[in-house]
Coordinates of C-alpha atoms and ligand atoms in Angstrom, one line a residue:
M15 CA 22.8 -6.2 6.7
N16 CA 26.1 -5.5 6.3
T17 CA 26.3 -1.5 5.6
S18 CA 30.3 -1.0 6.2
I19 CA 31.7 1.1 3.7
P20 CA 36.0 1.4 4.1
G21 CA 36.7 5.0 5.3
I22 CA 33.0 6.1 5.6
R23 CA 31.7 6.1 9.4
L24 CA 28.2 5.2 9.0
A25 CA 25.2 6.3 11.0
A26 CA 23.9 3.2 13.3
R27 CA 20.4 3.3 11.6
T28 CA 21.9 2.4 8.3
E29 CA 22.1 -1.1 9.4
R30 CA 18.4 -1.2 9.4
L31 CA 18.1 0.7 6.0
T32 CA 16.3 -2.7 4.1
G33 CA 15.1 -1.2 0.8
S34 CA 12.4 -2.4 -0.8
V35 CA 11.9 -5.5 -2.9
I36 CA 8.7 -3.8 -4.0
D37 CA 10.3 -0.4 -5.6
S38 CA 13.3 -2.5 -6.5
S39 CA 11.4 -4.8 -9.0
T40 CA 10.5 -1.1 -11.0
A41 CA 14.2 -1.3 -12.0
L42 CA 14.5 -4.8 -12.7
L43 CA 11.4 -4.8 -14.9
A44 CA 12.3 -1.8 -16.7
S45 CA 15.9 -3.6 -17.4
Q46 CA 13.8 -6.4 -19.1
T47 CA 13.5 -6.7 -23.0
H48 CA 11.1 -9.8 -23.6
D49 CA 7.2 -9.5 -22.5
I50 CA 6.0 -9.5 -19.0
V51 CA 2.7 -9.5 -17.7
R52 CA 3.1 -7.1 -14.8
F53 CA 1.1 -8.3 -11.5
A54 CA 4.1 -7.3 -9.5
M55 CA 3.5 -3.4 -8.6
G56 CA 0.6 -2.0 -6.8
A57 CA -0.1 0.5 -9.7
P58 CA -2.7 1.1 -12.1
N59 CA -2.3 0.6 -15.8
A60 CA -1.7 3.9 -18.0
D61 CA -5.3 3.4 -19.4
L62 CA -6.8 4.3 -16.1
I63 CA -4.9 7.5 -15.7
P64 CA -6.8 10.5 -16.7
S65 CA -3.3 11.8 -18.3
A66 CA -5.1 14.2 -20.6
D67 CA -6.7 15.9 -18.1
F68 CA -3.6 16.3 -15.9
A69 CA -1.9 17.7 -19.0
R70 CA -4.6 20.3 -19.4
H71 CA -4.3 21.1 -15.7
F72 CA -0.2 21.3 -15.8
T73 CA -0.3 23.5 -19.1
A74 CA -3.0 26.0 -17.6
S75 CA 0.3 27.2 -15.5
P76 CA -1.5 29.1 -12.6
E77 CA 0.6 31.8 -10.9
G78 CA 3.0 30.6 -8.3
M79 CA 3.1 27.1 -9.9
Y80 CA 6.7 26.9 -9.9
D81 CA 7.3 28.6 -6.4
Y82 CA 8.2 27.5 -3.0
G83 CA 4.8 26.6 -1.5
A84 CA 3.5 26.3 1.9
T85 CA 4.7 23.3 3.9
E86 CA 1.2 22.7 4.8
G87 CA 0.2 22.2 1.1
L88 CA -1.6 24.3 -1.5
P89 CA -4.6 25.9 0.1
E90 CA -6.5 25.1 -2.9
L91 CA -5.5 21.3 -2.8
V92 CA -6.6 21.4 0.8
K93 CA -9.5 23.0 0.3
E94 CA -10.6 20.2 -2.3
V95 CA -9.2 17.3 -0.2
H96 CA -11.3 18.7 2.6
E97 CA -14.5 18.8 0.6
Y98 CA -13.7 15.3 -0.9
L99 CA -13.4 13.9 2.8
L100 CA -16.9 15.8 3.6
R101 CA -18.3 13.9 0.8
E102 CA -16.9 10.6 1.7
G103 CA -18.6 11.0 5.3
V104 CA -15.1 11.0 6.9
P105 CA -14.9 13.9 9.7
S106 CA -12.0 15.8 9.3
D107 CA -10.8 19.8 9.3
P108 CA -8.5 21.8 7.1
E109 CA -6.5 22.3 10.2
R110 CA -5.9 18.3 10.5
L111 CA -4.5 17.8 6.7
L112 CA -0.7 18.4 5.9
I113 CA -0.1 17.2 2.0
T114 CA 2.8 15.3 1.7
T115 CA 4.9 13.3 -0.8
G116 CA 2.9 10.4 -1.5
G117 CA 1.5 8.0 1.2
M118 CA 5.5 7.1 1.9
Q119 CA 6.1 10.5 3.2
G120 CA 3.2 10.5 5.8
L121 CA 4.3 7.1 7.0
D122 CA 8.0 8.4 7.2
I123 CA 6.5 11.4 9.2
A124 CA 4.4 9.2 11.5
F125 CA 7.4 6.9 12.2
K126 CA 9.8 9.7 12.6
M127 CA 7.6 11.6 15.1
L128 CA 7.0 8.4 17.5
I129 CA 9.7 5.9 17.3
D130 CA 12.8 6.1 19.3
P131 CA 15.4 3.2 18.7
G132 CA 13.9 0.1 20.2
D133 CA 10.6 1.0 20.6
A134 CA 7.7 -1.4 19.7
V135 CA 5.9 -1.3 16.6
I136 CA 2.9 -3.9 15.9
V137 CA 2.5 -4.6 12.1
E138 CA 0.1 -7.0 10.1
A139 CA 2.0 -10.3 8.9
P140 CA 2.3 -9.7 6.1
T141 CA 2.0 -6.2 5.6
Y142 CA 3.3 -3.6 3.0
T143 CA 7.1 -4.2 2.6
N144 CA 7.7 -0.4 2.8
G145 CA 5.8 0.4 6.2
I146 CA 8.1 -2.5 7.8
G147 CA 11.0 -0.7 5.8
T148 CA 10.2 2.9 7.3
A149 CA 9.5 1.9 11.0
S150 CA 13.0 -0.4 10.5
S151 CA 14.5 3.1 9.8
Y152 CA 13.7 4.5 13.0
Q153 CA 15.0 1.1 14.4
A154 CA 11.7 0.2 15.8
R155 CA 11.4 -3.4 17.2
I156 CA 9.0 -4.8 14.9
I157 CA 6.2 -7.2 16.5
E158 CA 4.3 -9.1 13.8
A159 CA 0.4 -10.1 14.3
P160 CA -1.1 -12.7 12.3
M161 CA -3.9 -12.1 10.2
D162 CA -7.2 -14.1 9.1
E163 CA -10.1 -13.3 6.4
N164 CA -11.1 -10.1 8.6
G165 CA -7.5 -8.5 9.0
M166 CA -5.2 -8.4 11.7
I167 CA -6.3 -10.8 14.7
V168 CA -6.7 -8.3 17.1
E169 CA -7.9 -10.5 19.7
D170 CA -4.5 -11.9 19.7
L171 CA -2.8 -8.6 20.6
P172 CA -2.7 -8.5 24.3
D173 CA -0.9 -12.2 24.6
I174 CA 1.5 -11.1 21.8
V175 CA 2.3 -8.0 23.8
A176 CA 2.8 -9.7 26.8
A177 CA 5.0 -12.5 25.3
A178 CA 7.1 -9.7 23.5
G179 CA 7.3 -8.0 27.2
Q180 CA 7.2 -4.4 25.6
T181 CA 3.8 -2.3 25.0
P182 CA 3.8 -1.1 21.6
K183 CA 4.1 2.6 20.8
A184 CA 2.4 2.3 17.5
I185 CA 0.3 -0.2 15.5
Y186 CA 0.5 0.2 11.9
T187 CA -2.3 -1.2 10.0
I188 CA -4.0 -0.9 6.6
P189 CA -7.2 -1.5 7.4
N190 CA -9.1 -1.8 3.5
F191 CA -8.3 -4.6 1.2
Q192 CA -4.9 -4.6 2.9
N193 CA -1.5 -4.9 1.1
P194 CA -0.6 -7.5 0.4
S195 CA -3.4 -9.8 1.3
G196 CA -6.7 -8.0 0.1
T197 CA -8.6 -8.6 3.4
T198 CA -10.7 -5.9 5.5
L199 CA -10.4 -5.3 9.3
S200 CA -14.0 -5.8 10.7
E201 CA -15.5 -3.2 12.3
S202 CA -15.5 -5.2 15.7
R203 CA -11.8 -5.5 15.6
R204 CA -11.0 -1.7 14.5
R205 CA -13.2 -0.8 17.8
M206 CA -10.9 -3.4 19.8
L207 CA -7.9 -1.9 18.4
L208 CA -9.1 1.6 19.6
E209 CA -9.4 0.5 22.9
L210 CA -6.0 -1.3 23.0
A211 CA -4.5 2.0 21.7
E212 CA -5.9 3.7 24.7
Q213 CA -5.0 0.9 27.2
W214 CA -1.6 1.1 25.8
D215 CA -1.0 4.7 25.2
A216 CA -0.2 3.7 21.5
V217 CA -1.0 5.3 18.3
I218 CA -2.7 4.0 15.4
I219 CA -1.1 4.6 12.3
D220 CA -3.9 3.8 9.7
D221 CA -2.4 3.3 6.3
D222 CA -5.5 3.5 3.8
P223 CA -4.5 4.1 0.3
Y224 CA -7.3 1.6 -1.2
G225 CA -10.2 2.6 0.7
A226 CA -11.8 4.7 -1.8
L227 CA -11.9 1.3 -4.2
R228 CA -14.3 -1.0 -2.9
F229 CA -16.0 -2.6 -5.7
E230 CA -17.9 -5.2 -3.6
G231 CA -19.6 -5.5 0.0
K232 CA -20.3 -3.1 2.9
H233 CA -18.5 -0.4 3.7
V234 CA -16.8 -0.6 6.9
P235 CA -16.3 2.6 9.2
G236 CA -12.7 3.8 9.3
F237 CA -11.2 4.9 12.5
A238 CA -11.9 8.5 12.0
Q239 CA -15.6 7.6 11.5
L240 CA -15.3 5.3 14.8
S241 CA -13.8 7.9 16.8
P242 CA -13.9 11.2 15.5
G243 CA -11.1 13.4 16.4
N244 CA -9.2 10.8 18.3
P245 CA -5.5 12.0 18.7
R246 CA -4.3 8.4 18.9
V247 CA -5.3 8.3 15.1
I248 CA -2.8 9.2 12.4
Q249 CA -4.3 8.7 9.0
V250 CA -1.9 8.4 6.1
R251 CA -3.5 8.8 2.6
T252 CA -2.3 9.1 -0.9
F253 CA -3.3 10.0 -4.3
S254 CA -1.0 7.3 -6.1
K255 CA -3.9 4.6 -6.4
V256 CA -6.6 6.6 -7.2
L257 CA -5.0 9.1 -9.8
A258 CA -1.6 8.2 -10.3
P259 CA 1.8 7.0 -8.2
G260 CA 3.9 9.3 -10.2
L261 CA 2.6 12.3 -8.9
R262 CA 3.7 11.5 -5.6
V263 CA 1.1 13.2 -3.6
G264 CA -0.9 12.4 -0.6
W265 CA -1.7 13.5 2.9
L266 CA -1.9 13.3 6.3
D267 CA -4.9 13.8 8.7
L268 CA -4.1 14.0 12.1
D269 CA -4.6 16.3 15.4
P270 CA -4.0 19.9 14.8
A271 CA -1.2 19.6 17.3
L272 CA 0.7 16.5 16.2
R273 CA 0.1 18.4 12.7
Q274 CA 2.5 21.4 13.6
L275 CA 4.9 18.7 14.6
A276 CA 4.7 17.0 11.2
I277 CA 5.0 20.3 9.4
N278 CA 8.5 20.6 11.3
A279 CA 9.4 17.2 10.4
K280 CA 8.4 17.7 6.6
Q281 CA 10.5 20.8 6.5
A282 CA 13.5 18.9 7.8
M283 CA 12.9 17.1 4.7
D284 CA 11.8 18.4 1.6
T285 CA 10.0 21.9 2.6
C286 CA 6.9 21.6 0.5
T287 CA 5.3 19.0 -1.9
N288 CA 5.8 19.5 -5.8
M289 CA 3.9 22.4 -6.5
P290 CA 3.5 21.7 -10.2
M291 CA 1.4 18.5 -9.4
Q292 CA -0.5 19.8 -6.4
H293 CA -1.9 22.3 -8.7
V294 CA -2.8 19.7 -11.4
I295 CA -4.5 17.6 -8.7
A296 CA -6.1 20.9 -7.3
G297 CA -7.4 21.8 -10.8
Y298 CA -8.8 18.1 -11.4
L299 CA -10.6 18.0 -8.1
R300 CA -12.1 21.2 -8.6
E301 CA -13.7 20.3 -11.8
G302 CA -15.4 17.5 -10.1
S303 CA -14.0 14.7 -12.0
L304 CA -12.6 12.6 -8.9
D305 CA -16.0 11.0 -7.8
D306 CA -16.7 9.9 -11.5
H307 CA -13.3 8.5 -12.1
L308 CA -13.6 6.6 -8.9
A309 CA -16.6 4.9 -9.9
G310 CA -15.2 4.2 -13.2
L311 CA -12.1 2.3 -11.6
R312 CA -14.4 0.2 -9.4
T313 CA -16.1 -1.0 -12.0
V314 CA -12.6 -2.0 -14.3
Y315 CA -11.0 -3.3 -11.1
R316 CA -14.2 -5.4 -10.0
E317 CA -14.0 -7.4 -13.7
R318 CA -10.2 -7.6 -13.0
K319 CA -10.6 -9.1 -9.8
I320 CA -12.8 -11.5 -10.8
A321 CA -11.2 -12.5 -14.1
M322 CA -7.8 -13.1 -11.8
R323 CA -9.8 -15.3 -9.3
H324 CA -11.5 -17.1 -12.3
E325 CA -8.2 -17.7 -13.9
L326 CA -6.6 -18.7 -10.8
S327 CA -9.0 -21.1 -9.9
A328 CA -9.3 -22.8 -13.5
R329 CA -5.7 -23.3 -13.7
F330 CA -4.5 -24.2 -10.3
G331 CA -7.9 -25.7 -8.7
D332 CA -6.9 -26.6 -4.9
D333 CA -3.2 -26.4 -5.5
V334 CA -3.6 -22.4 -5.1
Q335 CA -5.5 -20.8 -2.1
T336 CA -6.6 -17.4 -2.9
T337 CA -7.9 -14.3 -1.0
D338 CA -11.2 -12.7 -2.1
P339 CA -10.7 -9.0 -1.8
E340 CA -13.9 -6.5 -1.9
G341 CA -11.6 -3.7 -3.1
G342 CA -8.3 -2.5 -3.9
F343 CA -5.2 -4.0 -6.0
F344 CA -4.3 -7.5 -4.6
I345 CA -5.0 -10.8 -4.1
W346 CA -2.8 -13.1 -2.0
L347 CA -2.1 -16.7 -3.0
T348 CA -0.9 -19.3 -1.0
L349 CA 0.5 -22.2 -2.5
K350 CA -0.5 -26.1 -1.8
G351 CA -0.8 -29.6 -2.7
R352 CA 1.6 -29.9 -5.7
Y353 CA 3.0 -26.6 -5.2
A354 CA 3.3 -26.6 -1.4
E355 CA 7.3 -27.0 -1.6
V356 CA 7.9 -24.2 -4.0
D357 CA 9.7 -21.2 -2.6
T358 CA 8.4 -18.0 -4.3
E359 CA 11.6 -16.6 -4.2
E360 CA 13.6 -19.2 -6.0
L361 CA 10.4 -19.1 -8.5
F362 CA 10.8 -15.5 -9.4
P363 CA 13.5 -16.3 -11.9
A364 CA 11.5 -18.9 -13.7
A365 CA 8.4 -16.7 -13.5
L366 CA 10.5 -14.1 -15.1
R367 CA 11.8 -16.2 -17.8
H368 CA 8.3 -17.3 -18.5
G369 CA 7.3 -13.7 -18.8
V370 CA 5.1 -13.0 -15.6
A371 CA 6.3 -10.7 -12.5
Y372 CA 4.9 -10.9 -8.9
I373 CA 6.2 -10.1 -5.6
P374 CA 7.4 -13.2 -3.3
G375 CA 5.8 -13.8 0.1
P376 CA 8.9 -12.9 2.5
A377 CA 9.1 -9.4 1.3
F378 CA 6.1 -8.6 3.0
T379 CA 7.5 -9.6 6.5
H380 CA 10.0 -8.5 8.9
S381 CA 10.7 -12.3 10.0
G382 CA 11.1 -13.6 6.3
T383 CA 8.0 -16.1 6.5
F384 CA 5.6 -16.7 4.0
R385 CA 8.1 -18.4 1.6
H386 CA 5.2 -20.5 0.0
A387 CA 2.9 -17.5 -0.7
L388 CA 2.9 -14.6 -3.2
R389 CA 1.3 -11.5 -4.1
V390 CA -0.4 -10.6 -7.3
C391 CA -1.8 -7.3 -8.6
F392 CA -4.9 -7.5 -10.8
A393 CA -5.4 -3.8 -11.4
T394 CA -2.6 -3.4 -14.1
S395 CA -3.7 -5.9 -16.5
T396 CA -6.8 -6.8 -18.9
P397 CA -8.6 -9.6 -18.4
E398 CA -6.9 -10.8 -21.2
R399 CA -3.7 -10.2 -20.0
I400 CA -4.2 -11.7 -16.4
A401 CA -5.2 -14.9 -18.5
E402 CA -2.1 -14.8 -20.3
G403 CA 0.1 -13.8 -16.7
V404 CA -1.4 -16.8 -15.0
E405 CA -0.8 -19.4 -17.7
R406 CA 2.9 -18.1 -17.6
L407 CA 2.7 -18.2 -13.6
G408 CA 1.4 -21.9 -14.3
A409 CA 4.2 -22.9 -16.6
A410 CA 6.6 -21.6 -14.2
L411 CA 5.3 -23.0 -10.9
D412 CA 4.8 -26.8 -13.0
E413 CA 8.3 -26.2 -13.8
Q414 CA 9.7 -25.3 -10.4
A415 CA 7.8 -28.1 -8.7
G416 CA 9.3 -30.5 -11.2
L417 CA 6.3 -31.5 -12.8
V418 CA 7.7 -30.7 -16.3
S419 CA 11.1 -30.3 -17.3
A420 CA 12.8 -27.2 -17.1
G421 CA 12.3 -25.0 -20.2
A422 CA 9.2 -27.0 -21.9
G423 CA 6.6 -24.5 -22.8
S424 CA 8.7 -21.6 -21.6
Q425 CA 8.2 -17.9 -23.3
A426 CA 11.9 -16.8 -22.9
G427 CA 12.5 -14.7 -25.5
A428 CA 9.3 -15.4 -27.3
K429 CA 7.8 -11.7 -27.0
Ligands
PLP79 C1 -0.2 0.3 2.1 C2 0.6 1.2 1.4 N1 0.8 2.2 1.9 C3 1.5 3.4 1.4 C4 2.1 3.4 0.3 C5 2.7 4.3 -0.5 O1 1.9 5.0 -1.4 P1 2.9 6.4 -2.1 O2 3.0 5.5 -3.5 O3 1.5 7.4 -2.3 O4 4.1 6.7 -1.6 C6 1.4 2.1 -0.6 C7 1.9 1.9 -2.0 O5 2.1 1.0 -2.5 C8 0.8 0.9 0.1 O6 0.4 0.0 -0.7

């Protein structure tokens, strides 16, 4: 990336400030004037956000709501998060928790504490764009690990590390309903990863925004359950996917000694997380609303996942291979057969013209691979909208694959 700006001597690290295709799609979509089915952002739709409850807690305006707060987080919120973790059977302690500005700040703090320029970080391929982006911003050497239907192929890691000639300092994983593949790391691989981290003197950055959204299958114990109190595990969590992304509130759960360092890091960034939003969430959790809300989300997301897979199968048959997530937001599509040669970055403008948005596969890798794959989010749209969106995606794919002439059946400007 060329970051030279005449007259400004930039830091070397700006070479690695790559930006996020996912985040940029928010502005791109906001600027569109025609109707678009939104399969792009990993966000709950407005109808699933308890905004009336939030408004009530906001207007209650508790004392100190507009003050600076403790960097550790609002004590009432830390207490509520701790109680939630206990209900979920996750061993923790308030001394391990640090409230952050979303999951992204948790990732940033984790990489900031661990990575010097050139240090190796193992990431899943594909993985969350901003995870790679954050590691890269600290000039990490990114080492990609392949995945299958049980998540990262941990068995391959020793060979991959040997070939790279460098042991990793951090392993970045999204263990549940991974973004973007929707797959879940098996228990045996989690155990293996804990052993490898020990062997390599490395830290596991366990980024799990979707774990509470399991709507099918059996719970797989988390790293903190398999190895309670292990200082090699940094848990990055967020309310973005279970409450609302615009709140920008999440938390880190990490060894108390590391937490003090994380607090120092946060103090050099933003002093404390947004106080009104911490009060709103603390009030919401105190009322005991979260567990019922999560149960409702699981029902709706299961219905939407089934609808999405049904529509994809009906429209594309064997020309598209899909994953089958047991929770979370995402299905990963691999183009096959008649669509095998379609490049999903090149497809994107046609899809947008037809009125549907998704994220192209290469956005999820450091190496720019997965050109014939894409991510769709089923969480944002009703089953009716999902049907409409898949139909529009089909029209764009047919056009791009040369199966129909450009413009035939296009929805451009229709709505
Ligand atoms: C795997 C993963 N980690 C972290 C985040 C960022 O969370 P937040 O929006 O709370 O910063 C996301 C959001 O898409 C995500 O999918």
